Coordinates of C-alpha atoms and ligand atoms in Angstrom, one line a residue:
X1 CA 3.5 -18.7 -7.9
X2 CA 3.5 -15.1 -9.2
X3 CA 5.2 -12.6 -6.9
X4 CA 3.5 -9.4 -5.7
X5 CA 5.0 -6.4 -7.4
X6 CA 6.2 -3.7 -5.0
X7 CA 5.4 -0.6 -6.9
X8 CA 8.1 1.9 -6.1
X9 CA 6.7 4.6 -8.4
X10 CA 3.3 4.6 -6.6
X11 CA 5.0 4.4 -3.2
X12 CA 7.3 7.4 -4.1
X13 CA 4.3 9.4 -5.1
X14 CA 2.7 8.7 -1.7
X15 CA 5.9 9.7 0.1
X16 CA 6.1 13.0 -1.9
X17 CA 2.4 13.6 -1.0
X18 CA 3.2 13.2 2.7
X19 CA 6.3 15.5 2.3
X20 CA 4.1 18.1 0.5
X21 CA 1.5 18.0 3.3
X22 CA 4.2 18.5 5.9
X23 CA 5.8 21.4 4.0
X24 CA 2.4 23.1 3.7
X25 CA 1.9 22.8 7.4
X26 CA 5.4 24.2 8.2
X27 CA 4.7 27.2 6.0
X28 CA 1.2 27.8 7.4
X29 CA 1.8 27.2 11.1
X30 CA 5.5 28.3 11.4
X31 CA 6.3 30.5 8.4
X32 CA 9.1 28.1 7.5
X33 CA 9.9 26.8 4.0
X34 CA 12.3 23.9 3.9
X35 CA 15.2 24.5 1.5
X36 CA 17.5 22.0 -0.3
X37 CA 20.8 23.1 -1.9
X38 CA 22.3 20.9 -4.5
X39 CA 25.9 21.4 -5.6
X40 CA 27.0 20.1 -9.0
X41 CA 30.6 20.3 -10.0
X42 CA 31.4 19.7 -13.7
X43 CA 29.2 18.6 -16.6
X44 CA 28.7 14.8 -16.1
X45 CA 25.6 14.2 -18.2
X46 CA 24.0 11.6 -15.8
X47 CA 24.6 14.0 -12.8
X48 CA 23.0 16.9 -14.7
X49 CA 19.9 14.8 -15.2
X50 CA 19.8 13.8 -11.6
X51 CA 20.3 17.3 -10.4
X52 CA 17.5 18.6 -12.7
X53 CA 15.1 16.0 -11.5
X54 CA 15.9 16.7 -7.8
X55 CA 15.4 20.4 -8.3
X56 CA 12.1 19.9 -10.1
X57 CA 10.7 17.5 -7.4
X58 CA 11.9 19.8 -4.6
X59 CA 9.9 22.6 -6.0
X60 CA 6.8 20.4 -6.7
X61 CA 6.5 19.5 -3.0
X62 CA 6.6 23.2 -2.1
X63 CA 10.2 23.5 -0.9
X64 CA 12.9 25.9 -2.0
X65 CA 15.5 24.6 -4.4
X66 CA 18.9 26.2 -4.6
X67 CA 21.2 24.9 -7.4
X68 CA 24.9 25.7 -7.4
X69 CA 26.6 24.7 -10.7
X70 CA 30.4 25.0 -10.5
X71 CA 32.7 24.4 -13.4
X72 CA 34.8 21.2 -13.6
X73 CA 38.0 23.0 -12.6
X74 CA 36.6 24.5 -9.4
X75 CA 39.3 24.3 -6.6
X76 CA 38.7 22.4 -3.4
X77 CA 39.1 25.6 -1.5
X78 CA 36.3 27.3 -3.5
X79 CA 34.0 24.2 -3.1
X80 CA 34.6 24.1 0.7
X81 CA 33.9 27.8 0.9
X82 CA 30.5 27.3 -0.8
X83 CA 29.7 24.4 1.6
X84 CA 30.7 26.6 4.6
X85 CA 28.4 29.3 3.3
X86 CA 25.5 26.8 2.9
X87 CA 26.2 25.3 6.3
X88 CA 25.7 28.8 7.8
X89 CA 22.6 29.8 5.8
X90 CA 19.5 29.3 7.9
X91 CA 17.2 29.1 4.8
X92 CA 19.1 25.9 3.7
X93 CA 18.1 22.8 5.6
X94 CA 19.6 20.2 3.4
X95 CA 22.9 20.1 1.4
X96 CA 23.7 17.6 -1.3
X97 CA 26.9 17.4 -3.2
X98 CA 26.3 15.4 -6.4
X99 CA 28.7 12.5 -6.7
X100 CA 31.0 11.6 -8.4
X101 CA 33.2 14.7 -8.1
X102 CA 36.0 15.5 -10.6
X103 CA 39.1 13.5 -9.7
X104 CA 41.1 16.5 -8.2
X105 CA 38.6 16.9 -5.4
X106 CA 38.7 14.7 -2.3
X107 CA 35.2 13.3 -1.9
X108 CA 35.5 12.3 1.7
X109 CA 36.9 15.7 2.7
X110 CA 34.1 17.5 0.8
X111 CA 31.3 15.3 2.3
X112 CA 32.7 15.5 5.8
X113 CA 32.7 19.3 5.5
X114 CA 28.9 19.4 5.3
X115 CA 27.2 20.1 8.6
X116 CA 25.9 16.7 9.7
X117 CA 22.4 18.0 10.5
X118 CA 22.2 19.2 6.8
X119 CA 23.7 16.1 5.3
X120 CA 20.5 14.8 3.6
X121 CA 22.5 12.1 1.7
X122 CA 23.5 10.7 5.1
X123 CA 27.1 10.1 4.0
X124 CA 28.9 12.3 6.6
X125 CA 31.0 10.2 8.9
X126 CA 29.0 11.4 11.9
X127 CA 25.7 10.2 10.4
X128 CA 27.4 6.9 9.5
X129 CA 28.4 6.5 13.1
X130 CA 25.0 7.5 14.5
X131 CA 23.3 5.0 12.3
X132 CA 25.7 2.3 13.3
X133 CA 25.1 3.0 16.9
X134 CA 21.3 3.1 16.5
X135 CA 21.0 6.8 17.2
X136 CA 19.0 9.4 15.3
X137 CA 20.8 10.3 12.1
X138 CA 20.3 11.4 8.5
X139 CA 19.8 8.1 6.7
X140 CA 21.1 7.5 3.1
X141 CA 18.2 7.9 0.7
X142 CA 18.4 4.6 -1.3
X143 CA 18.5 2.2 1.6
X144 CA 15.9 4.3 3.4
X145 CA 13.6 3.9 0.4
X146 CA 14.2 0.1 0.5
X147 CA 13.4 0.0 4.2
X148 CA 10.2 1.9 3.8
X149 CA 9.0 -0.5 1.1
X150 CA 9.9 -3.5 3.2
X151 CA 8.1 -2.1 6.3
X152 CA 5.1 -1.3 4.3
X153 CA 4.9 -4.7 2.8
X154 CA 5.7 -6.8 5.9
X155 CA 4.9 -4.6 8.8
X156 CA 7.5 -6.0 11.2
X157 CA 10.8 -7.3 9.9
X158 CA 11.8 -8.8 13.3
X159 CA 13.6 -12.1 13.1
X160 CA 13.7 -12.3 9.3
X161 CA 16.9 -13.5 7.6
X162 CA 18.1 -10.7 5.3
X163 CA 20.9 -10.9 2.8
X164 CA 22.3 -7.7 1.3
X165 CA 24.5 -8.3 -1.7
X166 CA 27.0 -5.4 -2.0
X167 CA 28.9 -3.6 0.7
X168 CA 29.2 0.0 -0.7
X169 CA 29.0 2.9 1.7
X170 CA 26.0 4.4 -0.1
X171 CA 23.8 1.3 -0.3
X172 CA 25.0 -2.1 1.0
X173 CA 26.4 -1.1 4.4
X174 CA 23.7 1.4 5.5
X175 CA 21.0 -1.1 4.2
X176 CA 22.5 -3.8 6.5
X177 CA 22.5 -1.4 9.5
X178 CA 18.9 -0.5 8.9
X179 CA 17.8 -4.1 8.6
X180 CA 19.7 -4.9 11.8
X181 CA 18.0 -1.9 13.4
X182 CA 14.7 -3.6 12.5
X183 CA 15.9 -6.8 14.1
X184 CA 16.6 -8.9 11.0
X185 CA 19.4 -11.4 11.1
X186 CA 21.7 -9.8 8.5
X187 CA 24.3 -11.2 6.2
X188 CA 26.4 -8.8 4.0
X189 CA 27.6 -10.6 0.8
X190 CA 30.2 -9.2 -1.6
X191 CA 32.5 -10.2 -4.4
X192 CA 34.6 -12.5 -2.1
X193 CA 31.6 -14.3 -0.6
X194 CA 31.9 -18.1 -0.9
X195 CA 28.9 -19.9 -2.4
X196 CA 26.7 -16.8 -2.9
X197 CA 23.8 -18.9 -4.3
X198 CA 23.6 -20.8 -1.0
X199 CA 23.8 -17.7 1.1
X200 CA 21.0 -16.0 -0.9
X201 CA 18.8 -19.2 -0.8
X202 CA 18.6 -18.8 3.0
X203 CA 17.2 -15.3 2.8
X204 CA 13.6 -14.2 3.6
X205 CA 14.7 -10.7 2.3
X206 CA 17.2 -10.2 -0.5
X207 CA 18.5 -6.8 -1.3
X208 CA 20.7 -6.8 -4.4
X209 CA 23.0 -3.7 -4.8
X210 CA 25.8 -4.9 -7.0
X211 CA 25.7 -3.2 -10.4
X212 CA 25.8 -6.4 -12.5
X213 CA 22.9 -6.9 -14.9
X214 CA 20.6 -9.8 -13.9
X215 CA 23.3 -11.6 -11.9
X216 CA 20.9 -13.1 -9.4
X217 CA 18.9 -15.8 -11.1
X218 CA 15.5 -17.0 -9.9
X219 CA 16.8 -20.3 -8.6
X220 CA 18.8 -18.5 -5.9
X221 CA 15.6 -17.1 -4.4
X222 CA 13.9 -18.9 -1.6
X223 CA 10.2 -19.5 -2.4
X224 CA 8.2 -16.7 -1.0
X225 CA 11.1 -14.4 -0.3
X226 CA 11.0 -10.6 -0.7
X227 CA 13.4 -9.3 -3.3
X228 CA 14.5 -5.6 -3.4
X229 CA 16.5 -4.9 -6.6
X230 CA 18.6 -1.8 -6.2
X231 CA 20.7 -2.3 -9.4
X232 CA 20.3 0.1 -12.3
X233 CA 22.1 -1.4 -15.4
X234 CA 21.8 -0.1 -18.9
X235 CA 22.2 -2.9 -21.4
X236 CA 21.5 -3.5 -25.1
X237 CA 18.8 -6.1 -25.8
X238 CA 17.3 -6.9 -29.2
X239 CA 18.9 -3.8 -30.6
X240 CA 17.4 -1.5 -27.9
X241 CA 18.9 0.1 -24.8
X242 CA 17.0 -1.1 -21.8
X243 CA 17.4 -0.8 -18.0
X244 CA 17.6 -4.0 -15.9
X245 CA 18.3 -4.7 -12.3
X246 CA 20.8 -7.0 -10.6
X247 CA 18.1 -9.7 -10.4
X248 CA 16.7 -11.7 -13.3
X249 CA 13.2 -10.4 -12.9
X250 CA 11.2 -13.0 -14.7
X251 CA 12.8 -16.1 -13.1
X252 CA 12.9 -14.4 -9.6
X253 CA 9.3 -13.3 -9.8
X254 CA 8.3 -16.9 -10.4
X255 CA 9.6 -17.8 -6.9
X256 CA 9.6 -14.7 -4.8
X257 CA 6.6 -13.6 -2.7
X258 CA 7.2 -10.0 -3.6
X259 CA 9.7 -8.2 -5.8
X260 CA 10.6 -4.6 -6.9
X261 CA 10.8 -4.1 -10.7
X262 CA 13.5 -2.2 -12.6
X263 CA 12.6 0.5 -13.5
X264 CA 9.8 1.5 -11.2
X265 CA 11.0 0.0 -8.0
X266 CA 13.8 1.4 -5.8
X267 CA 14.8 4.2 -8.3
X268 CA 11.8 6.5 -7.7
X269 CA 12.1 6.1 -3.9
X270 CA 15.6 7.6 -3.8
X271 CA 14.6 11.2 -4.6
X272 CA 11.4 10.9 -2.6
X273 CA 13.6 10.0 0.4
X274 CA 15.8 12.9 -0.3
X275 CA 12.8 15.2 0.0
X276 CA 11.7 13.3 3.1
X277 CA 15.2 13.8 4.6
X278 CA 15.1 17.5 3.9
X279 CA 11.8 18.0 5.7
X280 CA 13.1 15.9 8.6
X281 CA 16.3 18.1 8.7
X282 CA 14.2 21.2 8.7
X283 CA 12.0 20.1 11.5
X284 CA 15.0 19.1 13.6
X285 CA 16.7 22.4 12.9
X286 CA 13.6 24.2 14.2
X287 CA 13.0 22.0 17.2
X288 CA 9.6 20.8 15.7
X289 CA 8.0 17.4 15.6
X290 CA 9.2 15.3 12.7
X291 CA 6.8 13.8 10.2
X292 CA 6.0 10.2 11.1
X293 CA 7.1 7.4 8.8
X294 CA 9.5 9.5 6.8
X295 CA 12.7 8.3 8.4
X296 CA 14.1 5.1 9.9
Ligands
NAP301 P1 29.4 -0.3 -5.9 O1 29.9 0.7 -5.0 O2 30.1 -0.6 -7.2 O3 29.3 -1.7 -5.0 C1 29.0 -2.9 -5.6 C2 29.1 -4.0 -4.6 O4 28.8 -5.2 -5.2 C3 30.5 -4.2 -4.0 O5 30.4 -4.3 -2.6 C4 31.0 -5.5 -4.6 O6 31.8 -6.3 -3.8 C5 29.7 -6.2 -4.9 N1 29.9 -7.2 -6.0 C6 30.5 -7.0 -7.2 N2 30.5 -8.1 -7.9 C7 29.9 -9.0 -7.1 C8 29.7 -10.4 -7.3 N3 30.0 -11.1 -8.4 N4 29.1 -11.1 -6.3 C9 28.7 -10.5 -5.1 N5 29.0 -9.1 -4.9 C10 29.6 -8.5 -5.9 O7 27.9 -0.1 -6.2 P2 26.7 0.7 -5.5 O8 27.0 2.2 -5.6 O9 26.4 0.1 -4.2 O10 25.5 0.4 -6.5 C11 25.0 -0.9 -6.7 C12 24.0 -0.8 -7.8 O11 22.9 -0.1 -7.3 C13 24.4 -0.2 -9.1 O12 23.7 -0.8 -10.2 C14 23.9 1.3 -9.0 O13 23.6 1.9 -10.2 C15 22.6 1.0 -8.2 N6 22.1 2.1 -7.4 C16 20.8 2.5 -7.5 C17 20.3 3.5 -6.8 C18 18.9 3.9 -6.9 O14 18.5 5.0 -6.7 N7 18.0 2.9 -7.3 C19 21.1 4.2 -5.9 C20 22.5 3.9 -5.8 C21 22.9 2.8 -6.6 P3 33.3 -5.8 -3.3 O15 33.1 -4.8 -2.3 O16 33.9 -7.1 -2.8 O17 34.0 -5.2 -4.5

């Protein structure tokens, strides 16, 4: 059996199209342009690439992009002052502080200083609590993208057995909350889980968010299961640098019903969901109807 490939690149393009349509309507009917502020502290090369890409895609869907680049020695007080200014700026609907921050800055303190309604990464403690209690929140972008792809492929997820491998605050835990919200029976596995292969073999849905190249082999996958591979691992193979996921794609695709590739699966959905969250935040801030299908 050859699995269906869930094409995250095409799906992300569709989401960006929906966002762009909604942005155009907000401008035309209400004179409002959604704005996303991205704050980068320091010169981490990967973070610089992400921030550039976010800025470019923000502009492409018709929103305003505000980039704030601060030097690596920026004090906590100065960073908090900038966030306070953005919190109070009515033209800014979403604020994202690119992580990781330099070591002298307290990430939790910084994230929790963002106004929850503008926290388009969904990492603020209030949004975590709202998601956990099934209330309207800003939902972390990567798990939101995974949920959108699962809903699109399956329709209803109700009653399905889902296993999330990984319990990070940015992927594993919110992913589990979202699947629970869609009435899956959810297991969260991690590095101390006993007999992980056996746990994974029970799953109708496997979400792998570990950060270990190809650690999930095909024979852990139940025949017909849907596999969402969040992992992005850079490895050297045959003398070349390649990107691989947390799942061994070839052997898993031979058993799964559907699977996301790496690259081209979850990755492109993350920025698309950031744009979706910004337009959602803008609508909420202005008391307007939210676009359908762009949040959990
Ligand atoms: P993380 O914070 O390092 O968390 C990794 C999780 O995997 C932890 O909960 C850890 O368990 C668990 N784990 C480690 N080894 C394991 C093992 N042998 N068996 C079972 N579980 C194990 O990572 P993350 O930030 O969630 O990211 C995970 C992966 O997703 C990375 O490859 C990252 O690059 C990728 N990612 C992709 C996107 C995207 O846009 N596509 C976004 C975010 C992250 P413990 O808690 O017990 O240590």
